[in-house]
mmCIF file of C-alpha atoms in Angstrom:
data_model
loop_
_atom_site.group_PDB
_atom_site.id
_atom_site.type_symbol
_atom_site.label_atom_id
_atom_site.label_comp_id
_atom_site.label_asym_id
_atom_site.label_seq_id
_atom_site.Cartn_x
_atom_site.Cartn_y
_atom_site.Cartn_z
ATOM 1 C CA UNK A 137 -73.620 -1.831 -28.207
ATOM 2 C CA UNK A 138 -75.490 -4.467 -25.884
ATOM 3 C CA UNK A 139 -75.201 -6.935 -27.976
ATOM 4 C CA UNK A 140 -71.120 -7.623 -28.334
ATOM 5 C CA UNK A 141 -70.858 -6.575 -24.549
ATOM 6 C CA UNK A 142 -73.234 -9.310 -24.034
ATOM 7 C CA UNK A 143 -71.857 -11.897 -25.892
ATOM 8 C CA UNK A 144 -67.832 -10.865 -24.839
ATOM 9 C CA UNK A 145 -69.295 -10.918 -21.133
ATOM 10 C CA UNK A 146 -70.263 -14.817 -21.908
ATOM 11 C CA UNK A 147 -66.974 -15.173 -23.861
ATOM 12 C CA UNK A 148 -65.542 -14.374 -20.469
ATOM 13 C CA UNK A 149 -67.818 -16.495 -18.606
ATOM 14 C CA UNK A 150 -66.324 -19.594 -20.925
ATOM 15 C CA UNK A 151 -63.063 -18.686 -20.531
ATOM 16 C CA UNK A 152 -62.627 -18.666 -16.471
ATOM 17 C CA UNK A 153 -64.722 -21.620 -16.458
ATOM 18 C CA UNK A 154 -68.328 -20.805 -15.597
ATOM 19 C CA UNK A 155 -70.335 -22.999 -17.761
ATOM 20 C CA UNK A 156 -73.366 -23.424 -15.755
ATOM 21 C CA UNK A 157 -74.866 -20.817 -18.277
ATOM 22 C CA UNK A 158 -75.736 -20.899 -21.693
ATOM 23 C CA UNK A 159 -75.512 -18.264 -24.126
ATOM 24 C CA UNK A 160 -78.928 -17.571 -24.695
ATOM 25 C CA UNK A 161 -79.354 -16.552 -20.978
ATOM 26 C CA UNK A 162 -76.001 -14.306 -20.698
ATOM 27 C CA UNK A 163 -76.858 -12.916 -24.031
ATOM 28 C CA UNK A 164 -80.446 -12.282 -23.102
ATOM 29 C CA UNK A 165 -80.946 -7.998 -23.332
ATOM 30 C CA UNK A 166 -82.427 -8.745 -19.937
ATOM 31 C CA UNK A 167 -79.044 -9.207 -18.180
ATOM 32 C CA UNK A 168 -77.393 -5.688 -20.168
ATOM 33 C CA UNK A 169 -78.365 -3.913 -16.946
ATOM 34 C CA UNK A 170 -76.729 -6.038 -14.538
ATOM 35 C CA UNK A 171 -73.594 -5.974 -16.289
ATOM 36 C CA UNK A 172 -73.787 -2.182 -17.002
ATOM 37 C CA UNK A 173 -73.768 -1.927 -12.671
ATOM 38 C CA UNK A 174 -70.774 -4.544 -12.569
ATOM 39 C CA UNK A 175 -68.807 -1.102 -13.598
ATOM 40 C CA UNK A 176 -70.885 2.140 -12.831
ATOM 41 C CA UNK A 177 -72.430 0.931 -9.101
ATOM 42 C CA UNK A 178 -69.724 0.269 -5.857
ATOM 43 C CA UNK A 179 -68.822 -2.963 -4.938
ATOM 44 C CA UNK A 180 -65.272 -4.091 -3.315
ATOM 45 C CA UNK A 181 -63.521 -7.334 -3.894
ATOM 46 C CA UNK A 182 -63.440 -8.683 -0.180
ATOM 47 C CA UNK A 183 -61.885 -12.188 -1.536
ATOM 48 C CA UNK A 184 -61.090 -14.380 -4.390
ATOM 49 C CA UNK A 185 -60.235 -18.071 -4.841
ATOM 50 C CA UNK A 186 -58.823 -19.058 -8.779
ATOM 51 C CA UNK A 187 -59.420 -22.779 -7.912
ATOM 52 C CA UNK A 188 -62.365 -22.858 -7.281
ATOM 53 C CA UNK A 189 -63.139 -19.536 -9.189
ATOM 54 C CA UNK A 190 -65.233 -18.371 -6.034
ATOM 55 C CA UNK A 191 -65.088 -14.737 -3.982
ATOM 56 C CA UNK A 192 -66.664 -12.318 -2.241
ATOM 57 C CA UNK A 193 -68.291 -8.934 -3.319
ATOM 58 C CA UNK A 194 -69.220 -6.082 -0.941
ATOM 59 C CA UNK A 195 -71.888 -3.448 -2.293
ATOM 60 C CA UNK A 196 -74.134 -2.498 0.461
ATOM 61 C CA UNK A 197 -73.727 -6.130 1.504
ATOM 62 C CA UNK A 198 -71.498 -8.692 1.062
ATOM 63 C CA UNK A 199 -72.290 -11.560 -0.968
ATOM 64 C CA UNK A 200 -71.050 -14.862 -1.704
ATOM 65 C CA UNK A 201 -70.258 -15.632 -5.255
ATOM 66 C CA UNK A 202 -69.717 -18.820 -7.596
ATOM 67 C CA UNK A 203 -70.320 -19.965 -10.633
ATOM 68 C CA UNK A 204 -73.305 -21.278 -9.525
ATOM 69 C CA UNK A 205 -74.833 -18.000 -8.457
ATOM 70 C CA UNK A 206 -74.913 -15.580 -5.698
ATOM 71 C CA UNK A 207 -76.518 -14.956 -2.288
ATOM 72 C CA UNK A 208 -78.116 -11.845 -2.935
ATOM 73 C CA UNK A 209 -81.830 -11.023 -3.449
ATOM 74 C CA UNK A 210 -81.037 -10.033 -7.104
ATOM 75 C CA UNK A 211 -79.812 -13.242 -7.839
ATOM 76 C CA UNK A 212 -81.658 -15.300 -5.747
ATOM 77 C CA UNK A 213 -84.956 -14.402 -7.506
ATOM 78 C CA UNK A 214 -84.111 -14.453 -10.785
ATOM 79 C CA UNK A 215 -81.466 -17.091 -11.320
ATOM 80 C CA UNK A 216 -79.520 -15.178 -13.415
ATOM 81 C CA UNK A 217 -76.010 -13.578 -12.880
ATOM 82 C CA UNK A 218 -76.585 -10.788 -11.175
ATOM 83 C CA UNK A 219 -73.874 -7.258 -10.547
ATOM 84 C CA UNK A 220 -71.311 -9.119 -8.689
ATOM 85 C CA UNK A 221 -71.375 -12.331 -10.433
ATOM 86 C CA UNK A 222 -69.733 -10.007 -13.637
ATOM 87 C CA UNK A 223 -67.738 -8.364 -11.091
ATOM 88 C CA UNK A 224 -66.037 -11.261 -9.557
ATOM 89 C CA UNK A 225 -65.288 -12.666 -13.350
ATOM 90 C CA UNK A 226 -64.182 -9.611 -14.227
ATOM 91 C CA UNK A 227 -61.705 -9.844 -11.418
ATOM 92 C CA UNK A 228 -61.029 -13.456 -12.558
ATOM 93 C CA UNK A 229 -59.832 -12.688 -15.070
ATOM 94 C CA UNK A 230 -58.116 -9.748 -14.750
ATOM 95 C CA UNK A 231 -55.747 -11.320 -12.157
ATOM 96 C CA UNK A 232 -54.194 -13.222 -15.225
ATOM 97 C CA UNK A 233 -54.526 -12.059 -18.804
ATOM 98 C CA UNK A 234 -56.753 -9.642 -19.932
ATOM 99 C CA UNK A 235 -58.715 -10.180 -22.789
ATOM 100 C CA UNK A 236 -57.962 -7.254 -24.763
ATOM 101 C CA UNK A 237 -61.341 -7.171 -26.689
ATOM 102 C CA UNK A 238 -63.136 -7.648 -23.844
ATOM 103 C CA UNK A 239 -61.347 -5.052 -22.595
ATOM 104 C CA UNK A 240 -62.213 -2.502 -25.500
ATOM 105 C CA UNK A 241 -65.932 -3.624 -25.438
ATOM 106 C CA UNK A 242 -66.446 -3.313 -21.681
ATOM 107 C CA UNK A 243 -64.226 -0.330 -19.920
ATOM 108 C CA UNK A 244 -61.832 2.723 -20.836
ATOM 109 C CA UNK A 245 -60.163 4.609 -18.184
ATOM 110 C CA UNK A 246 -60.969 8.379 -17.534
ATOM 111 C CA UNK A 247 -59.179 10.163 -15.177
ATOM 112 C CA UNK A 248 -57.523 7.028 -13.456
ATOM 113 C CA UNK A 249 -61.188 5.512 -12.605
ATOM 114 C CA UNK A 250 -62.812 2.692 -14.965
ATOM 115 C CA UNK A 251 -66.211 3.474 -16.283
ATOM 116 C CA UNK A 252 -68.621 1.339 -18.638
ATOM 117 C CA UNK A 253 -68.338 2.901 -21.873
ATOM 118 C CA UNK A 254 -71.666 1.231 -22.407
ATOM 119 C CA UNK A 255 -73.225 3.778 -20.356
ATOM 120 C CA UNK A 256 -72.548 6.840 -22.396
ATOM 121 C CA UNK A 257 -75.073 4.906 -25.070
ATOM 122 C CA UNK A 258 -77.910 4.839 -22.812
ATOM 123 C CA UNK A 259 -77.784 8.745 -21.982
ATOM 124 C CA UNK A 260 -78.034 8.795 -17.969
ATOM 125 C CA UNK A 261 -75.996 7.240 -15.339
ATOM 126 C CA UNK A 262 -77.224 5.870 -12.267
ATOM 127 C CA UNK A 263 -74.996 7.054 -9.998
ATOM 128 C CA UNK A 264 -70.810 5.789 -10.156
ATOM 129 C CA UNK A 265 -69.089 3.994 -7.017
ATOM 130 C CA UNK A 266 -68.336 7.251 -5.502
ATOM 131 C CA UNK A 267 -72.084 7.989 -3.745
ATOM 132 C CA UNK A 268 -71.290 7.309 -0.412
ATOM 133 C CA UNK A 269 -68.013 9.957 -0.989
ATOM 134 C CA UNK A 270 -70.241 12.096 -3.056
ATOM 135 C CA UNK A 271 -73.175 12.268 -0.106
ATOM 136 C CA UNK A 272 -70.932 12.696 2.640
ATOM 137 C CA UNK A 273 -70.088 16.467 1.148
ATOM 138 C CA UNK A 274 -73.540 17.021 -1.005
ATOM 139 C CA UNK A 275 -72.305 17.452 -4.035
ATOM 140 C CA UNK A 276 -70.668 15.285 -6.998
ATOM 141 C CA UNK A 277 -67.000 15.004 -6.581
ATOM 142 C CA UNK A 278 -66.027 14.455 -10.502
ATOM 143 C CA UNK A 279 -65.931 17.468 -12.566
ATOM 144 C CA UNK A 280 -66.223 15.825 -16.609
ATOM 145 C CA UNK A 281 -69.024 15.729 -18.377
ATOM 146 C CA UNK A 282 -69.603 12.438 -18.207
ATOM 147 C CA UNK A 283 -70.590 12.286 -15.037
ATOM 148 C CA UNK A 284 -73.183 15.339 -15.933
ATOM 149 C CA UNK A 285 -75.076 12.786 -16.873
ATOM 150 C CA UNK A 286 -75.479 10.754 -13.629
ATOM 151 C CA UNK A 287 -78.912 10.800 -12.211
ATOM 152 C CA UNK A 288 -77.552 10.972 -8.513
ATOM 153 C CA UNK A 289 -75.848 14.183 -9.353
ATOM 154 C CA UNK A 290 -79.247 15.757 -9.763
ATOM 155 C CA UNK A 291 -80.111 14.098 -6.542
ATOM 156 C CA UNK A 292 -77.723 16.132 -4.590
ATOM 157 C CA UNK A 293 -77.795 19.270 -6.417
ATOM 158 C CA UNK A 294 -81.543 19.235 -5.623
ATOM 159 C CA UNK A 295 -80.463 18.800 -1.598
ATOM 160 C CA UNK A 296 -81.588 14.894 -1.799
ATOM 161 C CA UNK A 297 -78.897 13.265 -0.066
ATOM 162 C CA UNK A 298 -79.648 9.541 -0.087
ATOM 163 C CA UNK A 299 -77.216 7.854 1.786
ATOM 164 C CA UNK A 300 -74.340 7.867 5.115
ATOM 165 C CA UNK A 301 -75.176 9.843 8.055
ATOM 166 C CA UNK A 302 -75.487 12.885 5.642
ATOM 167 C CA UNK A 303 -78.957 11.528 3.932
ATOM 168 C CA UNK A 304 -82.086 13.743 4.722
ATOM 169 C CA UNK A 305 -83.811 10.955 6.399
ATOM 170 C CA UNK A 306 -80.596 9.775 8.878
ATOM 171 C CA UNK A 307 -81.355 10.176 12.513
ATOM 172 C CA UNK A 308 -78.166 10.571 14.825
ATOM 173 C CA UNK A 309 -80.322 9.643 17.737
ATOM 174 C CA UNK A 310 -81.495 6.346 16.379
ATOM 175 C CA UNK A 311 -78.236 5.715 15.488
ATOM 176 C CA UNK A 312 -76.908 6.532 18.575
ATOM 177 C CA UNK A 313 -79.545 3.940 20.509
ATOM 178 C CA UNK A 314 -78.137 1.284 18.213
ATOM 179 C CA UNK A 315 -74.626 1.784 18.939
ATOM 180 C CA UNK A 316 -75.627 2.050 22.936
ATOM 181 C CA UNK A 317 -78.363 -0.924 22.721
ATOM 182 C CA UNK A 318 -75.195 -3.075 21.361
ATOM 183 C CA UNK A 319 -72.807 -1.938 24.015
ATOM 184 C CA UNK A 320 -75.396 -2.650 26.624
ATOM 185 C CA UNK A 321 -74.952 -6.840 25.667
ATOM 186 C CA UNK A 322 -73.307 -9.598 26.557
ATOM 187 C CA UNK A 323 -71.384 -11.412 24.396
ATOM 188 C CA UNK A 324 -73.260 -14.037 23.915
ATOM 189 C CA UNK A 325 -76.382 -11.622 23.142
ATOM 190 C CA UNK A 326 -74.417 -9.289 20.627
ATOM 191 C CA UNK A 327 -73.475 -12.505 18.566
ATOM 192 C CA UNK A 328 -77.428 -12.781 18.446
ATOM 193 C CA UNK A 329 -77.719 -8.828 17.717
ATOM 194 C CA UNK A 330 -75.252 -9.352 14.903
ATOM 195 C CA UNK A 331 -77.016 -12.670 13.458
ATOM 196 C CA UNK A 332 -80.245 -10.682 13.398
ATOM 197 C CA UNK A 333 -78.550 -7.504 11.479
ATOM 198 C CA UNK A 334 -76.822 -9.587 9.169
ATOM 199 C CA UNK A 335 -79.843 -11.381 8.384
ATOM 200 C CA UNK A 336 -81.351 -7.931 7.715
ATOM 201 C CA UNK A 337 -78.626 -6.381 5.499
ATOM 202 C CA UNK A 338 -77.088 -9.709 4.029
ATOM 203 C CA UNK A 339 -78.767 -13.205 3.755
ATOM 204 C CA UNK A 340 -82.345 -11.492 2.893
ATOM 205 C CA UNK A 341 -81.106 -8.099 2.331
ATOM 206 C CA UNK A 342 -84.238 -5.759 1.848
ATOM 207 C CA UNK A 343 -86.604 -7.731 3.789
ATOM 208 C CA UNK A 344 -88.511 -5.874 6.484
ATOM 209 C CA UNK A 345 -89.483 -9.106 8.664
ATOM 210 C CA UNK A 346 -87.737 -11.993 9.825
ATOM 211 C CA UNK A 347 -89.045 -15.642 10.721
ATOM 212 C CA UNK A 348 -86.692 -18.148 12.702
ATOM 213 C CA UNK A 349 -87.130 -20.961 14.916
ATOM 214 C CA UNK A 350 -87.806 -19.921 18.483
ATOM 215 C CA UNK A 351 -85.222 -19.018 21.154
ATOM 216 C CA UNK A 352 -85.727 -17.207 24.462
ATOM 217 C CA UNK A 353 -82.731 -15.128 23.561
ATOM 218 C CA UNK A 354 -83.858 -14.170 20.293
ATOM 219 C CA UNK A 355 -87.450 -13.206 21.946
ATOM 220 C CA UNK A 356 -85.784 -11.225 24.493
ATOM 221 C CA UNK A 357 -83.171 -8.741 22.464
ATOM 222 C CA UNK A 358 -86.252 -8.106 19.463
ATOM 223 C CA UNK A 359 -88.415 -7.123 23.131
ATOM 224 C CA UNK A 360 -85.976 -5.242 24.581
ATOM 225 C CA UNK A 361 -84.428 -3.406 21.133
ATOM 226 C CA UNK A 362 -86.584 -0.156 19.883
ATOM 227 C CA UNK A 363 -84.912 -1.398 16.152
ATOM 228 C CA UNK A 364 -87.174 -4.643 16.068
ATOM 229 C CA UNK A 365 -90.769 -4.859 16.619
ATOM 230 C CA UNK A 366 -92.413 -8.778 17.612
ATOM 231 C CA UNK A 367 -95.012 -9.485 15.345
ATOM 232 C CA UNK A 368 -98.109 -10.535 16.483
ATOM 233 C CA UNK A 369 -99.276 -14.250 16.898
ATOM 234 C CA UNK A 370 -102.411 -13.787 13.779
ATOM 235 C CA UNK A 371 -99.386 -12.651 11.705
ATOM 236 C CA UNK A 372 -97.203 -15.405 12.356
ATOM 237 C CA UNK A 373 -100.061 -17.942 11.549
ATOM 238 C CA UNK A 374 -100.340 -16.056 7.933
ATOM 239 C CA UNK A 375 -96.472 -16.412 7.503
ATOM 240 C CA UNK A 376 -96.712 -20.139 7.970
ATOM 241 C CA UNK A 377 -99.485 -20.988 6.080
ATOM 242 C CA UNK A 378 -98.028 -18.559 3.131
ATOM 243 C CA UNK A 379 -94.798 -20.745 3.557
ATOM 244 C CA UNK A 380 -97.092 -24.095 3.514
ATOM 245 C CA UNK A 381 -95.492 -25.487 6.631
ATOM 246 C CA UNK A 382 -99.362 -26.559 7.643
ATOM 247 C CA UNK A 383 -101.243 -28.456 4.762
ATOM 248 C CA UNK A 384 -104.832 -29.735 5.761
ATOM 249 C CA UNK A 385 -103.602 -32.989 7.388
ATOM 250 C CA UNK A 386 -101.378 -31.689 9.758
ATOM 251 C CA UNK A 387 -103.941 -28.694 10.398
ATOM 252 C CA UNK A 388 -106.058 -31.428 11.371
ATOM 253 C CA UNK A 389 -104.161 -33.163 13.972
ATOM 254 C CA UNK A 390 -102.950 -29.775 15.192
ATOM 255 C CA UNK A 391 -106.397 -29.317 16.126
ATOM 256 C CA UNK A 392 -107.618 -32.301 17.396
ATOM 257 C CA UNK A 393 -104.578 -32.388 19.815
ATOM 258 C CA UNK A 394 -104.778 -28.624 20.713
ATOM 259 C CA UNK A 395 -107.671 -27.043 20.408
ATOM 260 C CA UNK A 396 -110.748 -26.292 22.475
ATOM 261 C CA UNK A 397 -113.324 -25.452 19.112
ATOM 262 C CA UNK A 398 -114.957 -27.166 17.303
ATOM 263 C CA UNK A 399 -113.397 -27.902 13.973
ATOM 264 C CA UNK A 400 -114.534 -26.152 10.845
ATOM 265 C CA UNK A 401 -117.017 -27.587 7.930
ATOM 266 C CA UNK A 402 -114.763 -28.415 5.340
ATOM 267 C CA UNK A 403 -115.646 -28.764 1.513
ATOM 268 C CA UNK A 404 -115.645 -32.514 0.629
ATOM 269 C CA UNK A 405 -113.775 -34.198 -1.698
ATOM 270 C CA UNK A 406 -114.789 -34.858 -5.347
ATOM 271 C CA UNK A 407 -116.276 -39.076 -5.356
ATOM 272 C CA UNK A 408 -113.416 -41.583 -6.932
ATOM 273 C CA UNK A 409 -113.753 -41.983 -10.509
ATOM 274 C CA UNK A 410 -113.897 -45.611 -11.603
ATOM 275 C CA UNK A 411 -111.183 -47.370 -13.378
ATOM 276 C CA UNK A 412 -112.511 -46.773 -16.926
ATOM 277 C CA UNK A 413 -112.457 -43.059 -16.490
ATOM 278 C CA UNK A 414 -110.999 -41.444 -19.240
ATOM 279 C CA UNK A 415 -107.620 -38.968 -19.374
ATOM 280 C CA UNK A 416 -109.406 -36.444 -19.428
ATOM 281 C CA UNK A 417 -112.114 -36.974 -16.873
ATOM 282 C CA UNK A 418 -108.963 -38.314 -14.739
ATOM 283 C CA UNK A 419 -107.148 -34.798 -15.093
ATOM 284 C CA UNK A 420 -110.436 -32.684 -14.344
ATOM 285 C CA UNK A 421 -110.834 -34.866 -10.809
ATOM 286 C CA UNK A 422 -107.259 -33.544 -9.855
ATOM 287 C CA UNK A 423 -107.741 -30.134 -10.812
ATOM 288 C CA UNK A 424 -111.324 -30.130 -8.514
ATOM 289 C CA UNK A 425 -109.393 -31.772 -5.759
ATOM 290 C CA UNK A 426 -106.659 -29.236 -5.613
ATOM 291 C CA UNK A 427 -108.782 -26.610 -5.679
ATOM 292 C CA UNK A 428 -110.712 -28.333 -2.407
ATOM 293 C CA UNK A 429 -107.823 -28.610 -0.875
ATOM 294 C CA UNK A 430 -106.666 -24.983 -1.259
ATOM 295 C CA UNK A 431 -110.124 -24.059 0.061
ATOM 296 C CA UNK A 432 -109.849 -26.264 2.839
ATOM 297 C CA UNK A 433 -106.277 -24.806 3.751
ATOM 298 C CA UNK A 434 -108.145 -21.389 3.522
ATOM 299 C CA UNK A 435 -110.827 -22.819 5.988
ATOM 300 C CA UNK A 436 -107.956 -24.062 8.192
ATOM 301 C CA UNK A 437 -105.685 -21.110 8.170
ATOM 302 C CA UNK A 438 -109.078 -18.632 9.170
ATOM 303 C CA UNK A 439 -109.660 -21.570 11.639
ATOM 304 C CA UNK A 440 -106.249 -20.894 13.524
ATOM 305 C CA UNK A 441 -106.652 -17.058 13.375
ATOM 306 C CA UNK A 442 -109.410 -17.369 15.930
ATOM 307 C CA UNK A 443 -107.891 -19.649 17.598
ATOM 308 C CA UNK A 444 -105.800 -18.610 20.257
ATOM 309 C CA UNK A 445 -104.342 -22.051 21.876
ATOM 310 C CA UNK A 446 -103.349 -22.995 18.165
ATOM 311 C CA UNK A 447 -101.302 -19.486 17.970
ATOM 312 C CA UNK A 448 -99.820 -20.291 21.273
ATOM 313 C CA UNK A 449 -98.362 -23.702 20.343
ATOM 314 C CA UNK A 450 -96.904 -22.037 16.907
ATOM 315 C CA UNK A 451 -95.570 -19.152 18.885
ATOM 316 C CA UNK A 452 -93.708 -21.413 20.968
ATOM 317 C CA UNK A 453 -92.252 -23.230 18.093
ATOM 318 C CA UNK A 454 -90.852 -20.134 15.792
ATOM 319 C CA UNK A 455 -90.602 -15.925 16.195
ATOM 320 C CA UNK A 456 -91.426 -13.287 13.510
ATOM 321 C CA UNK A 457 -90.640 -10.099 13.597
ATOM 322 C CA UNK A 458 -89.910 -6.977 11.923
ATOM 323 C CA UNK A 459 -87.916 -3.896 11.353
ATOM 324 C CA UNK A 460 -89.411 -0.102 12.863
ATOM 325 C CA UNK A 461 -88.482 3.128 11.315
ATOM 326 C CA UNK A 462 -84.908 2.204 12.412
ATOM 327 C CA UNK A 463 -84.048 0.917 9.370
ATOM 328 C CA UNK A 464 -81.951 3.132 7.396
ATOM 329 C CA UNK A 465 -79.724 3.473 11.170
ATOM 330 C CA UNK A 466 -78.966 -0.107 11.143
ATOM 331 C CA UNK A 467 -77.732 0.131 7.702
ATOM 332 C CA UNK A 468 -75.372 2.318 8.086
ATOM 333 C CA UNK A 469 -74.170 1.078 11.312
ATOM 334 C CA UNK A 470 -73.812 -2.291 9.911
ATOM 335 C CA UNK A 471 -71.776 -0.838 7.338
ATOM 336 C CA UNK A 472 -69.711 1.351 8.908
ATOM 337 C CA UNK A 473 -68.773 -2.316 11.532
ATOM 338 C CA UNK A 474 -69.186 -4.551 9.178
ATOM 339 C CA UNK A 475 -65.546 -6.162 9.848
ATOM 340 C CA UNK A 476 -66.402 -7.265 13.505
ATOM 341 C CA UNK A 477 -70.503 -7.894 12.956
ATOM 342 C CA UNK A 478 -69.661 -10.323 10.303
ATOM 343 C CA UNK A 479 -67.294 -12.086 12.840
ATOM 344 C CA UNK A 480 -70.415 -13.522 14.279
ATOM 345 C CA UNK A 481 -70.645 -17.551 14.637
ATOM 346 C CA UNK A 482 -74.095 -19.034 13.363
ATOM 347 C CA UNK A 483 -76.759 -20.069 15.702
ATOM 348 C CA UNK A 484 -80.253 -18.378 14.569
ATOM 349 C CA UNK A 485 -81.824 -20.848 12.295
ATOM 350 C CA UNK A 486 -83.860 -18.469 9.578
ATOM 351 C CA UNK A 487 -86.544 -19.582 7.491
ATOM 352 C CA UNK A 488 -85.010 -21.201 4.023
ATOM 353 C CA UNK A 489 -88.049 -21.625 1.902
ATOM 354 C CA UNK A 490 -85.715 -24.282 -0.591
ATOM 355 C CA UNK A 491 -85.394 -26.355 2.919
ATOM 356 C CA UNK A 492 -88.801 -26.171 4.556
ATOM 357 C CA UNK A 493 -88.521 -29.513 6.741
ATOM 358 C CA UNK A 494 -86.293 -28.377 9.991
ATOM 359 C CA UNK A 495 -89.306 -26.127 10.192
ATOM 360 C CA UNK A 496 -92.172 -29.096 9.363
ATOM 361 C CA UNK A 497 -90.621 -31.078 12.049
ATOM 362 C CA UNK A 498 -90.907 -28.083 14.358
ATOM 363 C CA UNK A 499 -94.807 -28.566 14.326
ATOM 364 C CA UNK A 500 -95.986 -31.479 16.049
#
């Protein structure tokens, strides 16, 4: 059964006019999964554009969606379609015509809500888009047996309740600080508040820290908010040397403009080859001089750790932080406000590892 749903989910691709991807990767056993969740997990249509054959797809987030790809983590990672890529085309194309083999290959109707008959194949269901409705009263709400099969059922009748206010791990009084730490701000600062949560539960949904470019206000609402916890200034040198932000040159002149110590030994350099080395010999130089240089970075990067007027000048420059056992709260409260936290205007600049240099030129 994969294989026509896979190849009718491409025929749809073709038809609204995704082309980006070629057969081989739609068709790919791989992405059988993702388009098994297009049906069986919850997601909402929040928009939709034909011309430009563009929307957006709430799940626990809301993601932006093109042909091209999609903001989420799934997507992001893999650069494949992901859930709500086959969602949105789905949606595409059922706006005009439906394609009635697709239709046959990819859905039936039973009692008035569309499953994946795909799923019946593989023996177990996930869960269906009803688990936030099913965990708010502990129990499944469909009575078939069809949906004996769904793995969340089990879940619940075991007492695990995973999700809403209803899950076994919810706290009312950390969701109650949230609500009152938000209420407690200024305009200006819950714009901020709402950046930072959206960050959180959209742009790098299921990321537990956060690196930005420094602002007082940003410092002062992570200090101030029991939800977010300021990282400390070692950590912060680790992140940016992980993201390569400081290479060996630039750790250099950091130094010698900064710091106090002495520099570190660093391993030398392999000698210049001359000009009737061989391929070979010419290819074996490089690989010794990378590997110098990654041992030099390592030199550097243990350099700045003890260094504590290097971590002040980086400090200055950008904030990391993190999430604290608050983190299922600020879930749900993000979901259950999403329509005025995603109202936020853009000021936070977050750390975009495809466009490292606003963060380069930060160091100087």
């Amino acid at each position: 059964m994969q294989k026509p749903a896979l190849k009718a989910a491409a025929q749809l691709f073709s038809e609204i006019g995704w082309n980006v991807w070629s057969e081989e990767e739609l068709e790919n056993p791989d992405q059988f999964a993702r388009l098994q969740k297009s049906f069986t997990d919850k997601m909402e249509l929040i928009s939709i554009d034909h011309t430009t054959k563009s929307g957006q797809v709430r799940s626990s987030a809301v993601y932006d969606v093109t042909e091209k790809g999609c903001t989420c983590k799934d997507c992001s990672i893999r650069r494949l379609p992901c859930k709500h890529m086959y969602f949105l085309a789905f949606h595409l194309a059922y706006d005009t015509e439906v394609d009635q083999d697709l239709q046959l290959k990819l859905d039936e109707t039973t009692n008035g809500n569309k499953t994946d008959t795909i799923v019946s194949e593989l023996g177990v269901l996930g869960c269906c888009s009803l688990f936030r409705d099913c965990s708010k009263v502990g129990h499944c709400l469909h009575d078939d047996d069809y949906h004996k099969q769904c793995g969340y059922r089990k879940n619940l009748e075991s007492g695990k309740v995973l999700y809403t206010e209803k899950a076994n791990n919810f706290s009312q009084e950390r969701y109650d600080y949230i609500e009152d730490f938000r209420n407690s701000l200024s305009e200006d600062e819950k714009n901020i508040f709402d950046e930072i949560m959206f960050y959180f539960e959209c742009t790098k949904r299921g990321c537990q820290t956060c690196f930005c470019l420094s602002s007082s206000e940003i410092k002062d609402i992570v200090m101030r908010c029991s939800a977010f916890e300021m990282l400390q200034p070692k950590e912060l040198v680790k992140r940016i040397f992980d993201a390569d932000l400081v290479l060996n040159k630039k750790a250099a002149e950091l130094h010698s403009k900064y710091s106090k110590l002495p520099a570190p030994e660093l391993k030398s350099l392999p000698p210049q080859l001359p000009k009737t080395a061989t391929k070979k010999e010419q290819d074996e130089r490089q690989k010794e001089m990378q590997m110098v240089n990654s041992e030099n970075l390592k030199i550097w990067e243990n350099h700045f750790l003890s260094d504590s007027d290097l971590q002040e000048v980086l400090t200055k420059e950008f904030v990391y932080f993190k999430k604290t056992d608050y983190s299922f709260e600020l879930g749900e409260f993000f979901i259950n406000n999403y329509d005025f936290i995603t109202k936020r205007s853009t000021h936070i600049v977050f750390f975009d590892s495809a466009m490292p240099r606003v963060f380069r030129e930060k160091i100087v």
